Every structure is written in structure tokens, then in C-alpha cells.
Amino acid sequence: MIDLRTLTIKKAHEHLKNGDFTVTDLVNAYLSVIKEKNEEINAYLEIYSDVFDQVKIAEEMFKNGTATIMTGIPVAIKDNMLFLSHIASASSHILENYTATYDSFVVKQLKNEGMVILGRTNMDEFAMGSSTETSAYGNTKNPLDLSRVPGGSSGGSVAALAMDGALVSLGSDTGGSIRQPAAFCGLVGIKPTYGAVSRFGIISMGSSLDQVGTFGKNVEDAELLYNTINGYDEHDSTSVKIEDRSKPEPLKRKIGVPRSFLSGEGIDKEIIKNFEENCKKLEKAGYEIIDISLPLIKYSLAVYYIISPAEVSSNLARYDGIRYGLHSEADKLYDVYAKSRGKGFGKEVRRRILLGTYILSYGYYDAYYNKAIKVRNAIKQELTKAFMSVDAIITPTSPFMPFKFGEKLEDPVGMYLSDLFSVPANIADIPAISIPSGKNNEGLPFGLHIMAPLFREDILFTIGKDFEKQV
Amino acid sequence: MDIEDIKKLANMARIDMEENEMAEIAKSFGSILSYVGQVQEVSDVAGNELSHDLVENHRLHNVMREDFATNKTGEYTERIMKEAPAIENGFIKVKQIL
């Protein structure tokens, strides 16, 4: 028996290399957990039928000496990542039967390393949500407490890991969709710098905010998978060339805490208490914790809920019922569009498209969109200045603990507040990570959120590993 | 915002919707717009203090490439056409527009 609970990429690789078990054994171990648990948890929407063809390729690489540390590692991908000849639905009815016509950049990278892609995971429809409850294919349960949500929108990718249904997984993060579910399921999740990982072949939500990132049970696993998908890609015009990225520099060993941002309404007291303990642990690890003033950062969420619906309404205009996806028959062209989109999109997606349509309409464009862009730039500037005196900025990951099903579904603003602490990183394009920081007396996990300057993911990994040792 | 406004938006966005959902959306827009309206309070002050050296938008530039075919003729045609709901003689079928 392979002990999946304590397995890491490095350990798995050693075992595969030494022949203690084969890729087939490893994949079978995960598949049997999935068979046992997935019906209840609904982390995966589909286990791919060609898993053992991929296993064969990985085993061949071990035989002929081309295997890397990632070869044969079982990975789950979010349902918004194209994998040639496989369905990618963004957990929406409108793409229920859509088969990818090419590989996304990230999938190509996984294939190059001979990783085994087990299946696609459930998500909030088109990544719009913070609980995976807006999926057209049912709720995903939090493996740590089946009465609670796993977070979202990458809820299936974290649940797959938390139930030991994969060793690592990929998610995407537009406002917190990797970090908040990582915190809700006690895992590590990283959102890289905007432009670090190609968005080619990722089903778009908010194109100026979307970024693919990784999940692992520890910082090292998330980092190793990040290294696999990180890179320049000419197919994404916002991908940044390696030579244009900032280079690692020695740390100042100073971490900033934006105190006034933590004293707003709606933040759980136990989360603040855990956060204070986390600060002490970082001090013990040799970091100086400094209070910093970031007066504009609290506007990030308002900026986000203008920019992201605006981008959503234009991005999702492509689903017309004519070229691909769900088609509703009607006599007139207008009715084909309206019926296909009315039937194909779920409630939250419809709401956000309408919100974006409103924000971008004549007369409101200046009042909302242009003002949000101005504040976005001012927030970027505020953070850039702050990073002159500190290596990183920390907050809790989520303002509240994993909640129960239905608790926030009817209260859009309440649900949107999930992203309070995670959204500034998307607004400012900077990298951020969520790291488990203990559990409350109900056994629900806390998360520490760390932000770093552009392309300084190395800082997140260094501080993250130092922090892990203290927990 | 009332239901008539929502009807216009749904029409512009080409989405068929039930009346009761439009009423619900009209209601939720009130709280969402009052929340995001916060940006109006700060945008002038925040905007005036902008310095272009500090905002990293200079990283953004047009990305050009030579104008040549990156794939063989017909390489993707079959896969892409398979996704279309209706095809005729190698074309995707659409409704009459005029």
C-alpha cells in the first residue's frame, strides 16, 4: 500500500526511480480512492479514459532515462483548461459537450514532463463564485467537513487533493479562486504573477486578471508544479519573456502588515487571532513584522467587481450557439443567440454578464469602468511603493471560515466578500500564496496569505517554507 | 434600477430570461452597485497621485508577429467543424440575417 496522505512529489519520484512502485501502481492507488470517495465529494467531473495511455508514456520515460522529477506524477486539472480531444466545459451547460480542439499551454507542459492527467475537476461556472455552488454539475463537498463548501472557484481541484484523489492539481485565479479554496481545504495554493503562466487555451473569465496556478499539500509540491507550467509563450500576448522578469535579490527579511485593512467589518475574530499568532511565528523564523499603511487597498474589491464583470460580458459574448457549444433552435438569428445563451448560462453567470453590460454601456462607462481603472493603477502604485521597504505583505487568506452550503448563495455581495484579502494581488498583477496555518476547534483550517512583488514567486516559496516549519 | 432597465440589458446581452429572475437581478444590482460605487469617492484623488514610473503598465506593449500561416491548411478544420451544431457543404450554417 502506498501512503498517499504523506506522499510528496520528491518522495514519489524516489520510489518510482528505485522501483518501489511503478507509475501504474501509483495511478491505481489514486484511482481507487477516487472510486471510493468521488461520488460523495464530486471533486472530479470526469476521469479521462486515456489515463493508462499516459501511464505508458511515463513508464517508457523511466525506462529510457528521460524521466524528470514530475514524470508519472498524477495531477488533476480544472474544467476550464483545454486538453486536446477531451471535454472542457467550464462547469457550464453551454459547453457541456465541447471537446477541446487543441492543448492549452499548461497541459502541453504537463505532457512534456510525462505527468499523468487523471481528470477534470468541478468549478464554479466559468469560475464565477467562491464556493463551487454555481457549477452546472452539482456541489463539491469539502473533504474536511462534508457539510461545508470547499471554496471556489477551483473547489474541485482542492477537494481532489484533500481527499487524496491526486498528488497535485492546477487551478485558475481571477480574484482568489486558487487561494481561498486552498485555505478552506488546508492546502497550499499559489497565484503567480500575471504574465508568468500562459493563458493560451484557458477558458477566459476576466482576461486582465486570470492566471493559472497550482495546488499542493506543501509549498514544495506547489512550487515544483509551478516550475513546470511557468514560462514564456508566444501564443499569449500578455505572457512576459523570461529576460523581462525581475530577478531574485537577497531578502530584507521584513514583512509588512496593513493593519487598518484587517479591522474592517465582516472579518471573523478567530481569523484575526490566528493571524496574530502567524505573525509571531514569522518573527520566530527571523522576520521583522512591520505595520504598513495601504489606504487604497480596501478599494480593490470594488474595483474588481467593476473590471471583472466588464471583461466577463465581453469574453462570454463568444458563446453564440452557432460555432460550438449548446444550440437552441429558433426561426430568427436573435432568438438563436438569446435562447442558447439563456438556456446555456447559469444564474450567477447571467447576473455578471448583465452587470458588465450595464457597466460598459454609454453613460456608465465613465462613472464605473474608467474610474475603476484609475483606482486600479493607484493600488498598483501603492503596493509598488510598499515593496520598497518590505519583502512581502501578509493578511489572512479569507475573512471567514469555510461556510455551509447555501449560506451565502442568495447574498451576492456577501459571497463577493470572500475575495476581500485575495483580490488585491489580481488587481496589482502580483504573485500571492495561501499556506495552511492551523485549525480551529471545529477542525476547520486557517490560511496565511502572502503577497510579493512582480515575478518574485521565490519570496513566497522562501517565506512559505520558513513558515511551514513553525506550524 | 427597475425591471425595464434589466430587460434592456438582457436584450443587449442576448440572454432570454424569466421576469422573476429579472426582478431578482434588479434587486441585487442595488446592493452591488452601491458597493462598487466606492471607487467614485476615491478615483479623483487616487488618479491625481499617479506616477507613471511606479505603475508597471510600461510592461504592456503591442505584441506583433510576422503575418504567415502557423499551421497547415486544413490542420484544424475537421476538429473545429465537429463542434458546430449545424454544418452544410463544409460551412457552418447560420440563420438568414437580412
XYZ file of C-alpha atoms in Angstrom:
569
model
C 0.000 0.000 0.000
C 1.227 3.477 -0.858
C 0.646 6.029 1.920
C -0.957 8.769 -0.172
C -1.576 11.047 2.840
C 2.123 11.742 3.387
C 3.276 11.353 -0.210
C 5.096 14.299 -1.808
C 6.430 14.755 -5.337
C 10.027 14.173 -4.211
C 9.135 11.039 -2.247
C 7.030 9.651 -5.100
C 9.860 10.319 -7.542
C 12.400 8.499 -5.347
C 10.079 5.489 -5.095
C 9.419 5.453 -8.849
C 13.131 5.741 -9.575
C 14.061 2.970 -7.122
C 11.306 0.736 -8.440
C 9.499 0.504 -5.047
C 6.347 1.003 -7.057
C 5.532 1.759 -10.695
C 3.546 4.612 -12.228
C 0.750 2.068 -12.783
C 0.712 1.257 -9.033
C 0.685 4.929 -8.104
C -2.124 5.809 -10.506
C -4.140 2.780 -9.387
C -3.799 3.894 -5.756
C -5.302 7.297 -6.634
C -7.997 5.780 -8.857
C -9.165 3.517 -6.060
C -9.529 6.500 -3.690
C -11.454 8.351 -6.395
C -13.715 5.349 -6.899
C -14.414 5.232 -3.191
C -14.864 8.954 -2.478
C -15.717 10.912 -5.590
C -19.395 10.050 -5.733
C -19.915 11.784 -2.391
C -17.405 14.635 -2.770
C -17.850 15.354 -6.511
C -14.326 16.719 -6.937
C -13.917 15.239 -10.427
C -16.465 15.665 -13.214
C -14.641 13.124 -15.355
C -11.779 10.670 -15.074
C -10.162 10.543 -18.509
C -10.416 7.272 -20.414
C -6.820 7.538 -21.638
C -5.151 7.654 -18.196
C -3.303 4.402 -18.823
C -2.044 5.569 -22.231
C -0.440 8.451 -20.322
C 0.911 5.989 -17.736
C 2.568 4.024 -20.543
C 4.353 7.154 -21.799
C 5.585 7.951 -18.253
C 6.848 4.395 -17.679
C 8.637 4.490 -21.023
C 10.386 7.697 -19.901
C 11.615 5.950 -16.749
C 12.878 3.063 -18.869
C 14.740 5.179 -21.407
C 16.211 7.594 -18.865
C 14.284 10.723 -19.906
C 12.126 10.844 -16.770
C 12.136 14.103 -14.771
C 11.024 14.679 -11.189
C 7.478 15.295 -12.477
C 7.219 12.184 -14.668
C 4.414 9.861 -13.638
C 3.039 12.278 -11.006
C -0.792 12.159 -11.027
C -2.304 15.620 -11.495
C -5.867 16.965 -11.751
C -6.825 19.904 -13.949
C -9.642 22.416 -13.606
C -12.508 22.083 -16.069
C -11.541 25.349 -17.829
C -8.245 24.074 -19.282
C -8.188 22.703 -22.816
C -6.800 19.192 -23.255
C -6.940 18.071 -26.905
C -9.816 15.657 -27.672
C -11.144 15.870 -24.095
C -14.229 17.712 -22.895
C -13.657 21.109 -21.232
C -16.950 22.587 -20.027
C -16.039 25.340 -17.520
C -18.749 23.545 -15.492
C -21.378 25.197 -17.692
C -24.250 23.693 -19.678
C -23.296 25.852 -22.626
C -20.055 23.847 -23.065
C -21.396 20.511 -21.816
C -20.264 18.612 -24.917
C -17.433 20.869 -26.031
C -14.356 18.867 -26.993
C -11.059 20.768 -26.972
C -9.592 21.226 -30.448
C -6.075 21.923 -29.134
C -3.926 21.689 -25.993
C -3.639 24.641 -23.621
C -0.074 25.752 -22.870
C -0.246 24.372 -19.335
C -1.487 20.954 -20.470
C 1.306 20.816 -23.036
C 3.801 21.496 -20.233
C 2.336 18.672 -18.101
C 2.503 16.309 -21.095
C 6.118 17.259 -21.845
C 7.097 16.132 -18.340
C 5.147 12.883 -18.679
C 2.744 13.764 -15.879
C -0.457 11.724 -15.696
C -3.556 13.910 -16.023
C -6.241 11.975 -14.157
C -9.281 14.080 -14.961
C -11.058 17.423 -14.885
C -12.387 18.939 -11.694
C -15.592 20.749 -10.782
C -15.624 24.544 -10.503
C -17.966 27.495 -10.217
C -19.478 28.038 -13.660
C -16.921 29.941 -15.772
C -15.016 30.463 -12.473
C -17.663 32.866 -11.153
C -18.112 32.080 -7.496
C -16.331 31.370 -4.226
C -17.949 28.091 -3.210
C -18.233 25.879 -6.340
C -22.010 26.089 -5.822
C -22.609 27.801 -9.178
C -21.392 24.740 -11.128
C -23.982 23.286 -13.502
C -22.888 19.834 -12.303
C -23.650 19.880 -8.593
C -21.842 20.951 -5.441
C -18.401 19.776 -4.447
C -18.102 18.947 -0.755
C -15.231 19.992 1.473
C -13.445 16.717 2.334
C -12.600 18.115 5.796
C -16.280 18.700 6.618
C -18.883 17.375 4.198
C -21.493 19.938 5.293
C -19.319 22.800 4.093
C -18.178 24.237 0.764
C -14.600 23.630 -0.428
C -14.320 27.272 -1.522
C -14.100 28.304 -5.124
C -13.969 28.716 -7.905
C -11.305 25.955 -8.071
C -13.206 23.862 -5.475
C -12.893 20.563 -7.343
C -9.131 20.891 -7.731
C -8.605 21.376 -3.981
C -11.132 18.730 -2.991
C -9.391 16.237 -5.314
C -6.170 16.830 -3.377
C -7.712 16.984 0.074
C -9.407 13.589 -0.448
C -6.113 12.123 -1.779
C -7.519 11.832 -5.290
C -4.407 13.422 -6.859
C -0.917 14.397 -5.699
C -1.089 17.956 -7.114
C -3.552 19.955 -9.189
C -3.997 23.053 -11.321
C -6.469 25.850 -10.699
C -7.083 29.319 -12.042
C -7.387 32.511 -10.039
C -9.154 35.705 -11.132
C -9.889 37.173 -7.694
C -8.909 34.457 -5.222
C -10.136 31.262 -6.883
C -6.959 29.346 -6.006
C -6.045 30.841 -2.640
C -9.442 30.875 -0.910
C -10.230 27.187 -1.666
C -6.659 26.267 -0.653
C -7.331 27.932 2.706
C -10.758 26.232 3.035
C -9.269 22.763 2.482
C -5.980 23.182 4.366
C -3.708 23.166 1.305
C -1.122 25.388 -0.353
C -2.266 27.381 -3.401
C -0.293 29.857 -5.463
C -1.464 32.516 -7.903
C 1.588 33.517 -9.958
C 2.363 36.993 -11.341
C 0.078 37.998 -14.221
C 2.061 37.046 -17.340
C 4.147 34.297 -15.681
C 1.977 31.405 -16.898
C 0.394 31.451 -20.358
C -3.391 31.768 -20.562
C -3.394 30.107 -24.018
C -6.149 27.502 -24.011
C -7.701 28.591 -20.715
C -11.415 29.408 -20.951
C -11.392 33.159 -20.251
C -13.219 34.920 -17.459
C -11.509 38.299 -16.822
C -8.591 38.478 -19.208
C -6.633 41.182 -17.355
C -6.933 39.218 -14.080
C -6.948 35.475 -14.915
C -3.865 33.453 -14.047
C -3.263 29.701 -13.821
C -1.644 28.423 -10.638
C -1.019 25.319 -8.601
C -2.119 23.396 -5.506
C -0.040 21.104 -3.315
C -0.112 19.631 0.172
C 3.008 21.656 0.924
C 4.918 24.615 -0.519
C 7.494 22.449 -2.265
C 4.921 20.458 -4.280
C 3.101 23.634 -5.344
C 6.457 25.149 -6.305
C 7.563 22.130 -8.351
C 4.310 22.156 -10.322
C 4.587 25.929 -10.745
C 8.070 25.465 -12.228
C 6.533 23.030 -14.714
C 3.908 25.458 -16.050
C 5.881 28.685 -15.688
C 7.366 30.052 -18.916
C 7.054 32.393 -21.881
C 4.524 31.553 -24.585
C 4.208 33.430 -27.871
C 0.546 32.383 -28.116
C -0.401 34.632 -25.175
C 0.347 38.278 -25.945
C 0.420 39.101 -22.212
C 2.998 36.393 -21.465
C 6.206 38.059 -20.250
C 9.588 36.965 -21.637
C 11.934 35.472 -19.043
C 14.556 38.204 -19.629
C 11.956 40.910 -18.874
C 11.071 39.464 -15.455
C 12.625 40.730 -12.224
C 15.455 38.576 -10.884
C 15.754 37.216 -7.339
C 17.585 39.504 -4.895
C 18.547 38.854 -1.273
C 15.642 39.303 1.151
C 15.384 42.243 3.553
C 13.675 39.808 5.916
C 10.947 42.360 6.554
C 7.238 41.646 6.191
C 4.507 44.286 6.106
C 1.096 44.071 7.778
C -1.578 46.528 6.533
C -3.235 46.944 9.957
C -6.170 49.149 9.005
C -7.179 46.704 6.240
C -7.616 43.999 8.890
C -10.004 45.973 11.055
C -12.892 46.205 8.579
C -16.354 44.738 9.112
C -17.208 41.113 8.464
C -13.860 39.584 9.422
C -14.089 36.614 11.827
C -12.433 37.250 15.194
C -10.849 33.800 15.287
C -9.221 34.539 11.923
C -7.607 37.711 13.277
C -6.438 35.806 16.346
C -4.859 33.114 14.175
C -3.267 35.832 12.043
C -1.612 37.428 15.094
C -0.192 34.023 16.018
C 1.107 33.665 12.468
C 2.941 36.995 12.777
C 4.658 35.695 15.929
C 5.678 32.502 14.117
C 7.231 34.521 11.318
C 9.109 36.596 13.906
C 10.378 33.364 15.388
C 11.548 32.369 11.913
C 13.648 35.536 11.821
C 11.440 38.038 10.002
C 10.726 41.546 11.219
C 6.992 42.306 11.137
C 6.265 45.945 10.295
C 2.965 47.848 10.276
C 2.419 49.475 6.911
C -0.238 51.858 5.696
C -2.066 50.949 2.476
C -5.058 53.304 2.421
C -6.273 52.308 -1.051
C -6.029 48.525 -0.849
C -9.514 48.229 0.667
C -10.989 49.508 -2.607
C -9.582 46.512 -4.524
C -12.785 44.503 -4.208
C -14.961 47.338 -5.541
C -12.514 47.803 -8.433
C -12.642 44.053 -9.080
C -16.439 43.922 -9.247
C -16.371 46.578 -11.955
C -13.471 45.349 -14.078
C -14.224 41.646 -13.860
C -17.927 41.734 -14.917
C -16.979 44.159 -17.708
C -14.421 41.668 -19.021
C -16.825 38.774 -18.423
C -19.571 40.367 -20.512
C -17.255 40.830 -23.480
C -15.418 37.494 -23.120
C -18.614 35.469 -22.877
C -20.110 37.131 -25.964
C -18.331 34.385 -27.926
C -20.895 31.778 -26.817
C -23.437 32.288 -29.559
C -24.877 28.812 -30.120
C -23.558 28.810 -33.662
C -19.887 27.868 -33.822
C -19.706 25.496 -30.840
C -21.476 24.718 -27.599
C -25.150 24.490 -26.792
C -27.529 25.461 -29.617
C -31.224 26.262 -29.231
C -33.174 26.193 -32.468
C -35.299 29.223 -33.413
C -36.520 30.962 -36.578
C -34.586 34.191 -36.177
C -30.876 34.731 -35.557
C -31.540 36.916 -32.485
C -33.633 34.153 -30.933
C -30.937 31.533 -31.556
C -28.493 33.721 -29.610
C -30.872 34.630 -26.796
C -32.286 31.143 -26.326
C -28.919 29.363 -26.493
C -27.388 31.797 -24.003
C -30.464 31.886 -21.775
C -30.516 28.092 -21.554
C -26.762 27.558 -21.502
C -25.655 30.043 -18.819
C -26.492 29.635 -15.133
C -27.909 32.294 -12.837
C -24.685 33.863 -11.500
C -23.137 33.980 -14.974
C -26.246 35.693 -16.334
C -26.121 38.202 -13.473
C -22.474 39.076 -14.102
C -22.907 39.399 -17.868
C -25.755 41.849 -17.272
C -23.725 43.741 -14.685
C -20.836 44.026 -17.144
C -23.192 45.089 -19.924
C -24.502 47.842 -17.648
C -21.020 48.994 -16.589
C -19.837 49.200 -20.194
C -22.931 50.960 -21.507
C -22.986 54.588 -22.626
C -23.059 56.988 -19.685
C -21.921 54.415 -17.117
C -18.599 53.539 -18.704
C -17.072 56.762 -17.331
C -18.804 56.505 -13.968
C -17.632 52.967 -13.269
C -15.137 51.412 -15.657
C -12.800 54.367 -16.206
C -12.821 55.229 -12.514
C -12.035 51.635 -11.593
C -9.054 51.612 -13.965
C -7.717 54.773 -12.304
C -8.050 53.280 -8.817
C -6.518 50.010 -10.061
C -3.408 51.904 -11.178
C -3.282 53.791 -7.882
C -3.438 50.480 -5.958
C -0.597 49.088 -8.106
C 1.429 52.192 -7.266
C 0.656 51.939 -3.551
C 1.846 48.321 -3.467
C 4.951 49.021 -5.566
C 5.945 51.721 -3.065
C 5.287 49.417 -0.106
C 7.543 46.727 -1.577
C 10.471 49.165 -1.465
C 10.681 48.634 2.297
C 9.314 45.083 2.770
C 9.810 41.727 1.006
C 6.211 40.685 1.350
C 2.809 41.735 2.669
C 0.679 39.366 4.727
C -3.029 39.124 5.599
C -5.371 36.229 6.333
C -6.472 34.444 3.120
C -10.223 34.582 3.735
C -12.185 36.890 6.042
C -14.338 33.972 7.197
C -14.129 30.209 7.792
C -15.447 27.565 5.319
C -19.213 28.111 5.267
C -22.173 25.768 4.856
C -23.955 25.075 1.578
C -26.500 27.739 0.680
C -25.305 30.114 3.395
C -24.163 32.851 1.008
C -25.668 31.817 -2.319
C -28.585 34.273 -2.147
C -26.421 37.182 -0.977
C -24.109 38.144 -3.863
C -22.237 40.920 -2.014
C -21.720 38.607 0.990
C -20.295 35.943 -1.326
C -18.129 38.524 -3.145
C -16.548 39.495 0.214
C -14.810 36.082 0.197
C -12.204 37.699 -2.038
C -11.524 40.713 0.225
C -7.906 39.790 1.019
C -7.045 37.832 -2.125
C -8.274 40.259 -4.786
C -5.583 42.993 -4.366
C -2.982 40.605 -5.862
C -5.068 40.211 -9.043
C -5.706 43.964 -9.226
C -1.946 44.642 -8.919
C -0.836 41.621 -11.079
C 1.445 40.428 -8.246
C 2.033 36.832 -7.058
C 0.454 35.514 -3.856
C 0.218 32.258 -1.941
C -2.048 30.771 0.715
C -0.459 28.483 3.289
C -2.272 26.400 5.941
C -1.866 27.996 9.383
C -3.540 25.597 11.781
C -7.141 24.665 12.547
C -9.895 25.957 14.822
C -11.599 23.826 17.492
C -14.068 22.518 14.888
C -11.152 21.236 12.814
C -11.618 23.863 10.108
C -8.400 25.192 8.570
C -6.979 28.733 8.644
C -4.823 30.199 5.864
C -1.991 32.728 5.791
C -1.883 34.894 2.675
C 1.454 36.273 1.436
C 1.906 38.742 -1.450
C 5.240 39.575 -3.116
C 6.439 41.974 -5.831
C 6.030 41.170 -9.535
C 7.789 37.935 -10.569
C 9.144 37.338 -7.060
C 7.430 33.992 -6.515
C 10.769 32.941 -4.991
C 9.958 35.157 -1.963
C 6.629 33.371 -1.464
C 8.346 29.977 -1.529
C 11.130 31.053 0.854
C 8.827 32.643 3.441
C 6.285 29.867 2.907
C 8.796 27.135 3.712
C 10.095 29.031 6.740
C 6.531 29.413 7.971
C 5.680 25.739 7.344
C 8.483 24.735 9.727
C 6.844 26.787 12.502
C 3.316 25.338 12.121
C -32.673 50.128 -11.276
C -36.018 48.620 -12.341
C -37.102 45.621 -14.349
C -37.376 47.654 -17.581
C -33.650 48.505 -17.335
C -32.815 44.847 -16.781
C -34.915 43.910 -19.827
C -32.851 46.294 -21.961
C -29.592 44.853 -20.620
C -30.761 41.271 -21.212
C -31.702 42.278 -24.749
C -28.282 43.841 -25.373
C -26.535 40.799 -23.864
C -28.721 38.431 -25.941
C -29.948 36.408 -22.972
C -33.506 35.094 -22.637
C -34.665 35.447 -19.049
C -37.763 34.937 -16.937
C -39.438 38.008 -15.431
C -38.901 36.836 -11.844
C -35.174 36.431 -12.423
C -35.007 39.933 -13.871
C -36.741 41.270 -10.778
C -34.231 39.459 -8.564
C -31.306 40.812 -10.591
C -32.709 44.344 -10.384
C -32.762 43.968 -6.602
C -29.236 42.567 -6.309
C -27.861 45.288 -8.598
C -28.844 47.847 -5.968
C -26.511 46.380 -3.349
C -23.750 45.514 -5.847
C -23.710 48.979 -7.432
C -23.741 50.723 -4.087
C -20.747 48.587 -3.038
C -18.709 49.168 -6.203
C -19.725 52.858 -6.196
C -16.987 53.314 -3.558
C -14.491 53.784 -6.392
C -16.171 57.053 -7.308
C -15.228 58.532 -3.920
C -11.522 57.885 -4.373
C -10.807 57.825 -8.073
C -10.062 61.554 -8.432
C -7.663 61.752 -5.526
C -6.090 58.405 -6.363
C -5.830 59.283 -10.050
C -4.077 62.599 -9.404
C -1.305 60.968 -7.445
C -0.401 58.548 -10.205
C 3.197 58.454 -11.303
C 3.883 56.522 -14.470
C 7.271 55.383 -13.293
C 5.748 53.493 -10.421
C 2.812 51.939 -12.228
C 4.150 48.948 -14.042
C 1.919 49.425 -17.070
C 5.038 50.136 -19.095
C 5.392 46.380 -19.264
C 2.395 46.386 -21.559
C 3.196 46.845 -25.210
C 1.844 45.706 -28.540
C 2.946 42.231 -29.474
C 3.459 41.749 -33.196
C 4.410 38.789 -35.313
C 5.087 38.175 -38.985
C 1.929 37.588 -40.985
C 2.274 33.976 -42.035
C 0.243 30.818 -41.515
C 1.288 28.978 -38.354
C -0.427 25.734 -39.301
C -1.016 23.621 -42.390
C -4.165 24.307 -44.398
C -6.970 22.198 -43.012
C -4.985 21.005 -39.986
C -7.712 22.003 -37.521
C -10.710 22.191 -39.860
C -12.237 18.815 -39.113
C -11.911 19.164 -35.313
C -13.377 22.660 -35.307
C -16.246 21.818 -37.669
C -17.156 18.848 -35.499
C -18.027 21.290 -32.700
C -20.502 23.285 -34.778
C -24.177 22.470 -34.174
C -25.065 22.629 -37.889
C -22.888 22.418 -40.996
C -23.630 22.263 -44.696
C -21.159 21.628 -47.537
C -18.201 22.388 -45.290
C -19.684 25.627 -43.956
C -21.135 26.442 -40.542
C -24.837 27.061 -41.013
C -26.254 30.367 -39.758
C -29.670 31.993 -39.884
C -30.559 34.468 -42.584
C -29.604 37.942 -41.380
C -31.441 40.157 -43.882
